[in-house]
Each structure stands twice: as C-alpha cells, then as structure tokens.
Amino acid sequence: MLDIGIDKIGFYAPHLYLDMTKLAASRNVDPDKFTIGIGQEKMAVTPVTQDSVTLAANAAWEILDDADKETIDFVIFGTETGVDSSKSAAVYVHELLGLNPYARAIEVKQACYGATAGIQMAKGHIAMNPDSKVLVLGSDIARYGLNTPGEATQGAGAVALLISAEPNIMALEDQSVYFTADIMDFWRPVYSDKAFADGKLSNEQYIAFFSEIWSQYKAKSGLGLKDFEAITFHLPYTKMGKKALKPVLGETTEEVQERLKTNYQTSTEYNRSVGNIYTGSLYLSLLSLIEQANAFPAGSRIGMYSYGSGAVGEFFTGLLQNGYKEHLHIKQHDDLFASRKEVTVPEYETIFEETLPTDGSEVAFDVQDDPATICLAGVADHKRRYVNKKK
Ligand code: CAA
C-alpha cells in the first residue's frame, strides 16, 4: 500500500516578540500565572508588514525546491484569520512562491482545525494521484485584544507541510476519529478583527472532545497509550494539552506515563516561545517534538489531537520514517528564534493597534524594516500588495 504523509515541514513566525513576564508586570498579574499557569514565555508580535498570507508564504519558501514547485498541484490554506472573504489566501501564496499554474488553490476554515482538514483532503488527493504533491498551510494571527483574559494566549505564525507519497518525515495512518458539536466556546464575527472566547467553556470542551475521541479511537483501533512514542496537541497555550492528557495517563504504566510526559514537554518548546498560532499550532508542536527530541526509532507512532473551537476535533496518527531527522530544518528554526527582537509592552500595544485601513484609503509600508523574505508592502485600490524580496 502507498504510504502518504509529511515530506517536509516549514515554519515561520514574525521577527518580534514580547516577554510574558513583562506583559504580566504591566497587567498587574503574577508572572507565574503566565509562565506556569498558562505556560507561555514569549509571544510573537506581528508587524503590519506581515499577515496570514505572508506568514504562510515565508514558512513554505524555506522548504520548497524547484522540483516541488513544479509538482505541487494543490494548495490548501487553513486559516481563521484570512485576508479576504472571497479570494482564497492560497492563490496569493501560489503566486508568491511561483508554483505550477496547473494547480488547485483553496482556503479551508474551521477555527484551529482547518489545516487538519487540509491534510486529510491532501491524503485523499494523493491516493488518487500518487505523483502529485500538496502544500498544506496553517497560518494565523491570534488576536483577543489588549487587557483581555485571552491576551496572554495571543501569538502568530505559520506552518507549511508538503504532503506526498513515500514521505521522508511521517507516514499518516488511516485510523482516525473526528467529532463535531455546535458549541460557542470561541468565535469571531465577521465585523470583528478580535476573537471572542468563553475561556472556561473552551477549556472544558477541548478536554471533553479529547476524552470522547480518545475513547472512540481506542475502541476502533485496538491501540492504547503504550503504542505511542508521543501524543501532540493543538496548543492554544502550552498548559492546555497537559490538562487533556493528564486524566488518561492512569490507563498505562509509570514508564509509558514518563515517556509521554517527557515528550509532551519537548513538544511544547516552540509553542511556548511563539504563542497560539491557531490552525498551525498542532503542527508547530509536532515540529518542536521531532526537531528538539533525540531521534526516535523509525516506525515510532505519534498521536495528533486537533481541536478547532465551534467545534470540530480529530485524533489521528503517523509513523516516523527512517532518517526523518535529516529532512528537518532545525538550524533555520534555531536561527529564526535566535534572531527575533524583543519589543516593550508600549511598543507591542502600538503595533497591536496599527491595523490596515478599512475605509478604502491607500497605505504603503517600508518593508526594509521587516527581515522576512515575503512582506505586505501596502494596500491600494482595495488590493493588498505583496512583495517577495528574492523573486
Ligand atoms: N502561579 C501559577 N499558576 C497560576 C497563578 C500563579 N500565580 N495564577 C493563576 N494560575 C493558574 C490557574 O490556576 C490556572 O491553571 P489551571 O487552568 O490549571 O487551573 C491558569 O493559571 C490560568 O488561570 P485562570 O483560569 O484564572 O486564567 P484566566 O481566566 O485569566 O484565562 C484562559 C485563561 C481561559 C486560557 C484565557 O487566557 C482565554 O480565554 N484564552 C483564549 C481561549 C483559549 O485559549 N481556550 C483554550 C481552549 S480553546 C482552543 O484550544 C481553540 C483555540 O486555539 C482558541
């Protein structure tokens, strides 16, 4: 049978960040609440020269070679912070990357679940067209507002996944359990550029969905915790996955519990320094695990729990491939984190309020201040103007 899965993974976050202990001080909150209670150390801050399109394009730019650009015939862009109600963000990325024109390009929305739907769609497409490659993007800017309970769980970034047959990193298995229920735990009306959340309900539903889906998965697959090297989670903040994992750990031995807890911790490292990136968050956590842990044996099974408020959840799995470490971009990601610039709380607040005009007026930005390859250069005639400095 044809193995289908993740062949390459790219990641990009804006070059600015805020230290959570400084945000805590300015909001008169004990810093331990943010760093331990929520589990976040740094939060990516998005300059006006980046949006969900540019973040995704930058994440993909670092991983694709010319052969990939020729072979990709489907671009699936998962986002809940898209830039247009009609045109898909995937079409902009397709152009910015210079992809083969004989391609489909669409946007998928269901809160933080969009990229997972994209991966499953890509798997079906490759099963029918084994020579094709699909670019799946998860890109978002999480905004709740200044001085809101959600403020400490903001962030921004994108993950780009190249899905193909005979993948170099992870082969996806066919067993998966998905679940939908209409819940108002988190939403963003079309008139608002900030999300609304019922924080307590969202935490409860995230855990309840995991519990339901995990029970169903065990019954369907016959597998249990011992069969997993690690379980990765959608991470709105890094304490969240821990809260869902803890109640089920008693199902297994101390040894397996320790393995899952250690690997969970490693899977939170990148997210802890970036914040919530919504639909890319699960895949940032997967990336953190496989880049920051020592190499796992080929065939190790990794679980992935995707949760998109509203709500749709899914648990699915993949097997790490022989030599997968050689296909990761660890140095690039270390450099990305090391080169970020800290902003003060007043600077973050100013950047947060600097949004694009909504009255049709024109604006132009100096993209030289933004080290990213692909930037938003302005808006004119109601159209966003993008630039790829290397194309
Ligand atoms: N030292 C250590 N820990 C402390 C502390 C201190 N001084 N003070 C508080 N804490 C702990 C609390 O005990 C709590 O831990 P537990 O949850 O384990 O009990 C934690 O810090 C958070 O404290 P609160 O519950 O009081 O925090 P809050 O009410 O101010 O807000 C939040 C927390 C609900 C997550 C809020 O930030 C929020 O609404 N965020 C947006 C919604 C969200 O992220 N929901 C997650 C599930 S939904 C989802 O996953 C989809 C998505 O991406 C949005």
Short mmCIF file of C-alpha atoms and ligand atoms in Angstrom, two decimals:
data_model
loop_
_atom_site.label_atom_id
_atom_site.label_comp_id
_atom_site.label_asym_id
_atom_site.label_seq_id
_atom_site.Cartn_x
_atom_site.Cartn_y
_atom_site.Cartn_z
CA MET A 1 0.00 0.00 0.00
CA LEU A 2 1.09 3.53 -0.78
CA ASP A 3 2.46 5.48 2.20
CA ILE A 4 1.19 9.05 2.21
CA GLY A 5 2.26 11.72 4.67
CA ILE A 6 4.50 14.61 5.61
CA ASP A 7 7.54 15.00 3.37
CA LYS A 8 8.74 18.43 4.55
CA ILE A 9 7.78 20.91 7.29
CA GLY A 10 8.48 24.64 7.28
CA PHE A 11 7.74 27.20 9.97
CA TYR A 12 7.76 30.97 10.19
CA ALA A 13 6.96 33.44 12.97
CA PRO A 14 7.22 37.25 12.93
CA HIS A 15 10.60 38.66 13.96
CA LEU A 16 9.22 40.49 17.03
CA TYR A 17 8.25 39.08 20.42
CA LEU A 18 7.05 40.17 23.83
CA ASP A 19 8.37 38.71 27.09
CA MET A 20 5.38 37.34 29.06
CA THR A 21 6.84 38.36 32.44
CA LYS A 22 6.87 41.98 31.21
CA LEU A 23 3.28 41.70 30.00
CA ALA A 24 2.36 40.26 33.43
CA ALA A 25 4.06 43.17 35.23
CA SER A 26 2.22 45.70 33.11
CA ARG A 27 -1.15 43.96 33.71
CA ASN A 28 -0.54 43.60 37.50
CA VAL A 29 -0.57 39.82 37.23
CA ASP A 30 1.81 37.40 38.99
CA PRO A 31 4.27 36.38 36.19
CA ASP A 32 3.94 32.74 37.32
CA LYS A 33 0.35 32.81 36.11
CA PHE A 34 1.56 33.35 32.54
CA THR A 35 4.77 31.29 32.61
CA ILE A 36 3.49 28.37 34.75
CA GLY A 37 -0.32 28.65 34.97
CA ILE A 38 -0.68 29.22 31.22
CA GLY A 39 2.78 28.03 30.21
CA GLN A 40 3.90 30.80 27.87
CA GLU A 41 7.29 32.58 27.93
CA LYS A 42 7.23 34.71 24.79
CA MET A 43 4.51 35.86 22.43
CA ALA A 44 5.10 36.58 18.75
CA VAL A 45 4.14 40.16 17.82
CA THR A 46 3.10 40.77 14.22
CA PRO A 47 4.28 43.91 12.41
CA VAL A 48 1.82 45.46 9.96
CA THR A 49 4.05 44.17 7.13
CA GLN A 50 3.00 40.57 7.89
CA ASP A 51 -0.41 38.93 7.56
CA SER A 52 -1.63 35.34 7.36
CA VAL A 53 -0.66 35.20 3.65
CA THR A 54 2.95 36.37 4.15
CA LEU A 55 3.49 34.21 7.25
CA ALA A 56 2.40 31.13 5.29
CA ALA A 57 4.41 32.07 2.21
CA ASN A 58 7.54 32.59 4.34
CA ALA A 59 7.01 29.20 6.04
CA ALA A 60 6.75 27.46 2.65
CA TRP A 61 9.54 29.46 0.93
CA GLU A 62 12.23 27.92 3.16
CA ILE A 63 11.37 24.29 2.33
CA LEU A 64 10.36 24.09 -1.33
CA ASP A 65 12.84 23.36 -4.12
CA ASP A 66 12.23 23.84 -7.84
CA ALA A 67 11.03 20.24 -8.29
CA ASP A 68 8.44 20.69 -5.52
CA LYS A 69 7.22 23.92 -7.13
CA GLU A 70 6.69 22.06 -10.40
CA THR A 71 4.96 19.09 -8.79
CA ILE A 72 2.60 20.76 -6.30
CA ASP A 73 -0.85 20.73 -7.88
CA PHE A 74 -2.95 21.58 -4.83
CA VAL A 75 -2.52 24.33 -2.25
CA ILE A 76 -4.80 24.11 0.80
CA PHE A 77 -4.65 27.08 3.15
CA GLY A 78 -6.13 26.55 6.62
CA THR A 79 -6.80 29.82 8.41
CA GLU A 80 -9.34 31.62 10.56
CA THR A 81 -7.67 34.99 10.02
CA GLY A 82 -7.78 35.18 6.23
CA VAL A 83 -7.43 38.48 4.40
CA ASP A 84 -10.39 38.33 2.02
CA SER A 85 -13.94 37.00 2.28
CA SER A 86 -13.89 35.82 -1.32
CA LYS A 87 -10.43 35.16 -2.77
CA SER A 88 -8.50 32.37 -1.05
CA ALA A 89 -5.20 33.13 0.68
CA ALA A 90 -3.85 30.08 -1.19
CA VAL A 91 -3.98 31.94 -4.53
CA TYR A 92 -1.71 34.71 -3.20
CA VAL A 93 0.74 32.15 -1.82
CA HIS A 94 0.68 30.20 -5.08
CA GLU A 95 1.84 33.36 -6.90
CA LEU A 96 4.38 34.46 -4.27
CA LEU A 97 6.08 31.04 -4.36
CA GLY A 98 5.97 30.69 -8.15
CA LEU A 99 4.09 27.37 -8.22
CA ASN A 100 3.00 25.33 -11.23
CA PRO A 101 -0.14 27.02 -12.65
CA TYR A 102 -1.92 23.66 -13.18
CA ALA A 103 -2.93 23.58 -9.53
CA ARG A 104 -5.96 23.98 -7.28
CA ALA A 105 -5.74 26.66 -4.58
CA ILE A 106 -8.35 26.92 -1.83
CA GLU A 107 -8.87 28.15 1.72
CA VAL A 108 -10.36 25.98 4.48
CA LYS A 109 -11.96 27.37 7.64
CA GLN A 110 -12.99 25.70 10.89
CA ALA A 111 -11.13 27.60 13.61
CA CYS A 112 -7.89 25.84 14.56
CA TYR A 113 -8.93 22.64 12.74
CA GLY A 114 -8.53 23.97 9.16
CA ALA A 115 -5.04 22.61 8.44
CA THR A 116 -6.04 19.15 9.71
CA ALA A 117 -8.95 19.09 7.27
CA GLY A 118 -6.39 20.15 4.64
CA ILE A 119 -4.07 17.26 5.47
CA GLN A 120 -6.89 14.71 5.24
CA MET A 121 -8.01 16.21 1.92
CA ALA A 122 -4.42 16.09 0.66
CA LYS A 123 -4.16 12.42 1.63
CA GLY A 124 -7.24 11.59 -0.44
CA HIS A 125 -5.92 13.61 -3.39
CA ILE A 126 -2.57 11.80 -3.35
CA ALA A 127 -4.26 8.39 -3.03
CA MET A 128 -5.96 9.22 -6.36
CA ASN A 129 -2.88 10.96 -7.87
CA PRO A 130 0.23 9.30 -6.39
CA ASP A 131 2.70 11.52 -8.28
CA SER A 132 1.28 14.78 -7.02
CA LYS A 133 2.37 16.83 -4.01
CA VAL A 134 0.06 19.00 -1.92
CA LEU A 135 1.09 22.10 0.02
CA VAL A 136 -0.95 22.42 3.22
CA LEU A 137 -0.63 25.70 5.11
CA GLY A 138 -1.79 26.60 8.60
CA SER A 139 -1.36 30.31 9.23
CA ASP A 140 -2.95 32.73 11.69
CA ILE A 141 -2.57 35.79 13.85
CA ALA A 142 -4.29 35.23 17.21
CA ARG A 143 -5.79 38.49 18.49
CA TYR A 144 -8.05 38.80 21.53
CA GLY A 145 -7.37 42.44 22.42
CA LEU A 146 -5.33 44.47 24.89
CA ASN A 147 -6.19 43.86 28.56
CA THR A 148 -8.47 40.89 27.82
CA PRO A 149 -8.29 37.45 29.52
CA GLY A 150 -7.20 36.00 26.17
CA GLU A 151 -4.34 38.49 25.75
CA ALA A 152 -1.73 36.15 27.24
CA THR A 153 -2.73 33.45 24.72
CA GLN A 154 -2.15 35.51 21.57
CA GLY A 155 0.59 34.75 19.03
CA ALA A 156 1.24 34.46 15.31
CA GLY A 157 2.92 32.15 12.86
CA ALA A 158 2.55 29.60 10.12
CA VAL A 159 3.43 26.02 9.37
CA ALA A 160 3.83 24.68 5.82
CA LEU A 161 3.50 20.93 5.23
CA LEU A 162 4.41 19.25 1.99
CA ILE A 163 2.25 16.11 1.69
CA SER A 164 3.34 13.40 -0.71
CA ALA A 165 3.54 9.68 -1.37
CA GLU A 166 6.57 7.91 0.17
CA PRO A 167 7.16 10.85 2.56
CA ASN A 168 10.51 11.49 4.20
CA ILE A 169 9.24 12.51 7.66
CA MET A 170 5.99 10.82 8.63
CA ALA A 171 3.55 8.37 7.02
CA LEU A 172 -0.02 9.03 8.10
CA GLU A 173 -2.06 6.05 9.25
CA ASP A 174 -5.65 5.53 8.10
CA GLN A 175 -7.34 5.21 11.50
CA SER A 176 -8.72 8.50 12.69
CA VAL A 177 -11.65 9.67 14.79
CA TYR A 178 -13.36 13.01 14.25
CA PHE A 179 -16.20 14.67 16.13
CA THR A 180 -18.40 17.78 15.64
CA ALA A 181 -20.75 19.59 18.05
CA ASP A 182 -22.17 23.13 17.85
CA ILE A 183 -20.56 24.97 20.79
CA MET A 184 -19.98 28.71 21.30
CA ASP A 185 -16.64 28.45 23.07
CA PHE A 186 -14.68 30.72 20.71
CA TRP A 187 -15.75 32.63 17.61
CA ARG A 188 -15.05 35.79 15.60
CA PRO A 189 -18.00 37.60 14.00
CA VAL A 190 -17.23 38.98 10.53
CA TYR A 191 -17.28 42.58 11.85
CA SER A 192 -14.54 41.97 14.41
CA ASP A 193 -10.77 41.68 13.99
CA LYS A 194 -10.54 40.23 17.50
CA ALA A 195 -11.79 36.83 18.65
CA PHE A 196 -14.39 36.31 21.37
CA ALA A 197 -13.91 33.44 23.79
CA ASP A 198 -15.76 31.85 26.67
CA GLY A 199 -12.45 30.81 28.19
CA LYS A 200 -13.73 28.38 30.80
CA LEU A 201 -16.12 26.67 28.35
CA SER A 202 -13.39 26.44 25.70
CA ASN A 203 -11.03 24.68 28.14
CA GLU A 204 -13.78 22.27 29.19
CA GLN A 205 -14.80 21.46 25.61
CA TYR A 206 -11.22 20.94 24.45
CA ILE A 207 -10.79 18.33 27.21
CA ALA A 208 -14.25 16.78 26.73
CA PHE A 209 -13.65 16.37 22.98
CA PHE A 210 -10.27 14.73 23.62
CA SER A 211 -11.76 12.33 26.15
CA GLU A 212 -14.61 11.35 23.80
CA ILE A 213 -12.41 11.00 20.72
CA TRP A 214 -9.65 9.11 22.54
CA SER A 215 -12.16 6.52 23.90
CA GLN A 216 -13.58 6.06 20.42
CA TYR A 217 -10.10 5.81 18.90
CA LYS A 218 -9.06 3.07 21.34
CA ALA A 219 -12.22 1.07 20.59
CA LYS A 220 -11.79 1.47 16.83
CA SER A 221 -8.03 0.85 16.60
CA GLY A 222 -7.37 -1.56 19.46
CA LEU A 223 -4.37 0.61 20.36
CA GLY A 224 -3.60 2.23 23.72
CA LEU A 225 -1.15 4.73 25.22
CA LYS A 226 1.67 2.16 25.25
CA ASP A 227 1.61 2.13 21.44
CA PHE A 228 2.59 5.80 21.26
CA GLU A 229 6.02 7.38 21.46
CA ALA A 230 4.32 10.75 21.95
CA ILE A 231 0.95 12.46 21.73
CA THR A 232 0.97 16.01 20.39
CA PHE A 233 -1.83 18.50 20.88
CA HIS A 234 -3.30 21.65 19.45
CA LEU A 235 -1.74 24.17 21.84
CA PRO A 236 -3.67 27.41 22.39
CA TYR A 237 -1.23 27.69 25.33
CA THR A 238 1.15 25.00 26.48
CA LYS A 239 -0.70 24.06 29.68
CA MET A 240 -3.78 23.07 27.63
CA GLY A 241 -2.56 19.76 26.19
CA LYS A 242 -1.26 18.76 29.61
CA LYS A 243 -4.73 19.30 31.06
CA ALA A 244 -6.23 16.95 28.44
CA LEU A 245 -3.51 14.29 28.70
CA LYS A 246 -3.42 14.07 32.50
CA PRO A 247 -6.81 12.36 33.05
CA VAL A 248 -6.00 9.50 30.65
CA LEU A 249 -2.43 8.80 31.83
CA GLY A 250 -3.67 6.44 34.56
CA GLU A 251 -4.56 3.95 31.78
CA THR A 252 -0.92 2.95 31.39
CA THR A 253 2.29 2.03 33.27
CA GLU A 254 4.57 4.53 35.05
CA GLU A 255 7.20 4.00 32.35
CA VAL A 256 4.84 4.90 29.50
CA GLN A 257 3.47 7.82 31.50
CA GLU A 258 7.00 9.19 31.94
CA ARG A 259 7.73 8.81 28.22
CA LEU A 260 4.54 10.61 27.23
CA LYS A 261 5.08 13.40 29.78
CA THR A 262 8.70 13.97 28.72
CA ASN A 263 7.81 14.03 25.04
CA TYR A 264 4.83 16.29 25.72
CA GLN A 265 7.20 18.77 27.36
CA THR A 266 9.50 18.74 24.31
CA SER A 267 6.50 19.19 22.02
CA THR A 268 5.67 22.48 23.74
CA GLU A 269 9.07 24.22 23.39
CA TYR A 270 8.43 26.15 20.18
CA ASN A 271 4.82 26.99 21.12
CA ARG A 272 5.98 28.33 24.50
CA SER A 273 8.03 30.97 22.64
CA VAL A 274 5.51 31.83 19.93
CA GLY A 275 2.03 31.65 21.48
CA ASN A 276 -1.13 30.44 19.80
CA ILE A 277 -0.91 30.25 16.02
CA TYR A 278 -4.39 28.70 15.80
CA THR A 279 -4.54 26.27 12.86
CA GLY A 280 -0.77 25.73 12.73
CA SER A 281 -0.39 25.16 16.49
CA LEU A 282 -0.65 21.35 16.48
CA TYR A 283 1.92 21.14 13.68
CA LEU A 284 4.27 23.58 15.44
CA SER A 285 4.07 21.26 18.43
CA LEU A 286 4.82 18.23 16.24
CA LEU A 287 7.76 20.13 14.76
CA SER A 288 9.03 21.07 18.22
CA LEU A 289 8.94 17.41 19.24
CA ILE A 290 10.71 15.95 16.23
CA GLU A 291 13.29 18.75 15.96
CA GLN A 292 14.12 19.12 19.65
CA ALA A 293 13.99 15.47 20.87
CA ASN A 294 16.73 12.96 20.09
CA ALA A 295 15.89 10.83 17.06
CA PHE A 296 13.10 8.32 17.73
CA PRO A 297 13.38 4.86 16.12
CA ALA A 298 11.87 4.56 12.64
CA GLY A 299 8.24 3.47 12.89
CA SER A 300 7.60 5.33 16.18
CA ARG A 301 3.93 6.26 16.37
CA ILE A 302 2.98 9.88 17.11
CA GLY A 303 -0.60 10.85 18.00
CA MET A 304 -2.03 14.21 16.92
CA TYR A 305 -5.04 15.83 18.59
CA SER A 306 -6.55 18.65 16.56
CA TYR A 307 -9.23 20.91 18.10
CA GLY A 308 -10.98 23.78 16.35
CA SER A 309 -13.44 25.67 18.54
CA GLY A 310 -17.02 25.77 17.48
CA ALA A 311 -16.19 22.80 17.43
CA VAL A 312 -14.51 20.01 15.45
CA GLY A 313 -11.91 17.68 16.92
CA GLU A 314 -9.88 14.86 15.40
CA PHE A 315 -7.30 12.36 16.60
CA PHE A 316 -5.06 10.77 14.01
CA THR A 317 -1.62 9.23 13.91
CA GLY A 318 1.59 8.94 11.93
CA LEU A 319 4.70 6.76 11.86
CA LEU A 320 8.12 8.44 11.78
CA GLN A 321 10.18 7.42 8.76
CA ASN A 322 13.71 6.11 8.63
CA GLY A 323 16.19 9.04 8.62
CA TYR A 324 13.46 11.65 9.18
CA LYS A 325 15.83 13.91 11.16
CA GLU A 326 17.89 14.60 8.03
CA HIS A 327 14.85 16.16 6.38
CA LEU A 328 14.16 18.74 9.08
CA HIS A 329 15.28 22.40 9.07
CA ILE A 330 16.49 22.57 12.66
CA LYS A 331 19.27 25.12 12.08
CA GLN A 332 16.91 27.50 10.26
CA HIS A 333 14.46 27.34 13.12
CA ASP A 334 17.17 27.83 15.76
CA ASP A 335 18.34 30.89 13.78
CA LEU A 336 14.78 32.18 13.46
CA PHE A 337 14.27 32.06 17.23
CA ALA A 338 17.74 33.49 17.95
CA SER A 339 17.33 36.44 15.61
CA ARG A 340 13.99 37.68 16.96
CA LYS A 341 13.85 41.14 18.50
CA GLU A 342 12.16 41.90 21.81
CA VAL A 343 9.61 44.72 21.97
CA THR A 344 8.48 46.55 25.10
CA VAL A 345 4.86 46.46 26.26
CA PRO A 346 4.17 50.01 24.93
CA GLU A 347 5.76 49.04 21.58
CA TYR A 348 3.59 45.89 21.44
CA GLU A 349 0.48 47.96 22.20
CA THR A 350 1.31 50.42 19.42
CA ILE A 351 1.96 47.61 16.92
CA PHE A 352 -1.27 45.87 18.01
CA GLU A 353 -3.32 49.00 17.22
CA GLU A 354 -1.59 49.59 13.86
CA THR A 355 -4.08 47.90 11.53
CA LEU A 356 -4.86 48.30 7.84
CA PRO A 357 -7.33 50.99 6.75
CA THR A 358 -10.92 49.79 6.42
CA ASP A 359 -12.21 52.86 4.53
CA GLY A 360 -10.54 52.12 1.20
CA SER A 361 -7.66 54.57 1.69
CA GLU A 362 -4.20 53.69 0.41
CA VAL A 363 -1.18 52.86 2.52
CA ALA A 364 2.44 51.92 1.72
CA PHE A 365 4.93 50.29 4.12
CA ASP A 366 8.71 50.27 4.24
CA VAL A 367 9.41 46.53 4.10
CA GLN A 368 13.15 47.01 4.72
CA ASP A 369 12.46 47.05 8.49
CA ASP A 370 11.00 43.55 8.21
CA PRO A 371 13.67 40.83 7.70
CA ALA A 372 11.13 38.41 6.19
CA THR A 373 11.57 37.43 2.54
CA ILE A 374 7.88 37.93 1.80
CA CYS A 375 6.09 41.02 3.13
CA LEU A 376 2.93 43.06 2.77
CA ALA A 377 4.02 46.31 1.10
CA GLY A 378 0.71 48.15 1.38
CA VAL A 379 -2.85 48.46 0.16
CA ALA A 380 -4.07 50.33 -2.92
CA ASP A 381 -7.36 50.14 -4.85
CA HIS A 382 -8.68 47.82 -2.09
CA LYS A 383 -5.96 45.30 -3.01
CA ARG A 384 -3.15 44.05 -0.79
CA ARG A 385 0.29 44.49 -2.39
CA TYR A 386 2.72 41.71 -1.57
CA VAL A 387 6.44 41.56 -2.26
CA ASN A 388 8.84 38.61 -2.42
CA LYS A 389 12.30 40.17 -2.00
CA LYS A 390 14.00 37.11 -3.55
CA LYS A 391 11.78 36.58 -6.59
N1 CAA B 1 1.05 30.88 39.64
C1 CAA B 1 0.85 29.73 38.94
N2 CAA B 1 -0.33 29.45 38.30
C2 CAA B 1 -1.32 30.37 38.38
C3 CAA B 1 -1.16 31.56 39.08
C4 CAA B 1 0.08 31.81 39.73
N3 CAA B 1 0.32 32.93 40.41
N4 CAA B 1 -2.31 32.26 38.96
C5 CAA B 1 -3.16 31.51 38.21
N5 CAA B 1 -2.56 30.37 37.85
C6 CAA B 1 -3.10 29.29 37.04
C7 CAA B 1 -4.54 28.93 37.32
O1 CAA B 1 -4.66 28.08 38.44
C8 CAA B 1 -4.94 28.28 36.01
O2 CAA B 1 -4.43 26.97 35.96
P1 CAA B 1 -5.44 25.74 35.70
O3 CAA B 1 -6.18 26.05 34.44
O4 CAA B 1 -4.55 24.56 35.59
O5 CAA B 1 -6.35 25.72 36.86
C9 CAA B 1 -4.15 29.09 34.97
O6 CAA B 1 -3.11 29.76 35.70
C10 CAA B 1 -4.99 30.13 34.25
O7 CAA B 1 -5.65 30.90 35.23
P2 CAA B 1 -7.16 31.37 35.02
O8 CAA B 1 -8.01 30.20 34.62
O9 CAA B 1 -7.57 32.17 36.17
O10 CAA B 1 -6.92 32.33 33.76
P3 CAA B 1 -7.88 33.28 33.01
O11 CAA B 1 -9.29 33.04 33.40
O12 CAA B 1 -7.34 34.64 33.18
O13 CAA B 1 -7.68 32.89 31.47
C11 CAA B 1 -7.78 31.45 29.58
C12 CAA B 1 -7.15 31.71 30.97
C13 CAA B 1 -9.23 31.00 29.79
C14 CAA B 1 -7.00 30.36 28.88
C15 CAA B 1 -7.76 32.77 28.76
O14 CAA B 1 -6.45 33.14 28.52
C16 CAA B 1 -8.52 32.68 27.44
O15 CAA B 1 -9.73 32.90 27.39
N6 CAA B 1 -7.81 32.34 26.32
C17 CAA B 1 -8.44 32.21 25.00
C18 CAA B 1 -9.25 30.92 24.85
C19 CAA B 1 -8.37 29.68 24.83
O16 CAA B 1 -7.19 29.71 24.58
N7 CAA B 1 -9.02 28.50 25.10
C20 CAA B 1 -8.31 27.24 25.04
C21 CAA B 1 -9.21 26.11 24.59
S1 CAA B 1 -10.00 26.53 23.03
C22 CAA B 1 -8.87 26.13 21.80
O17 CAA B 1 -7.97 25.39 22.02
C23 CAA B 1 -9.03 26.77 20.45
C24 CAA B 1 -8.13 27.97 20.37
O18 CAA B 1 -6.98 27.88 19.91
C25 CAA B 1 -8.64 29.25 20.85
#
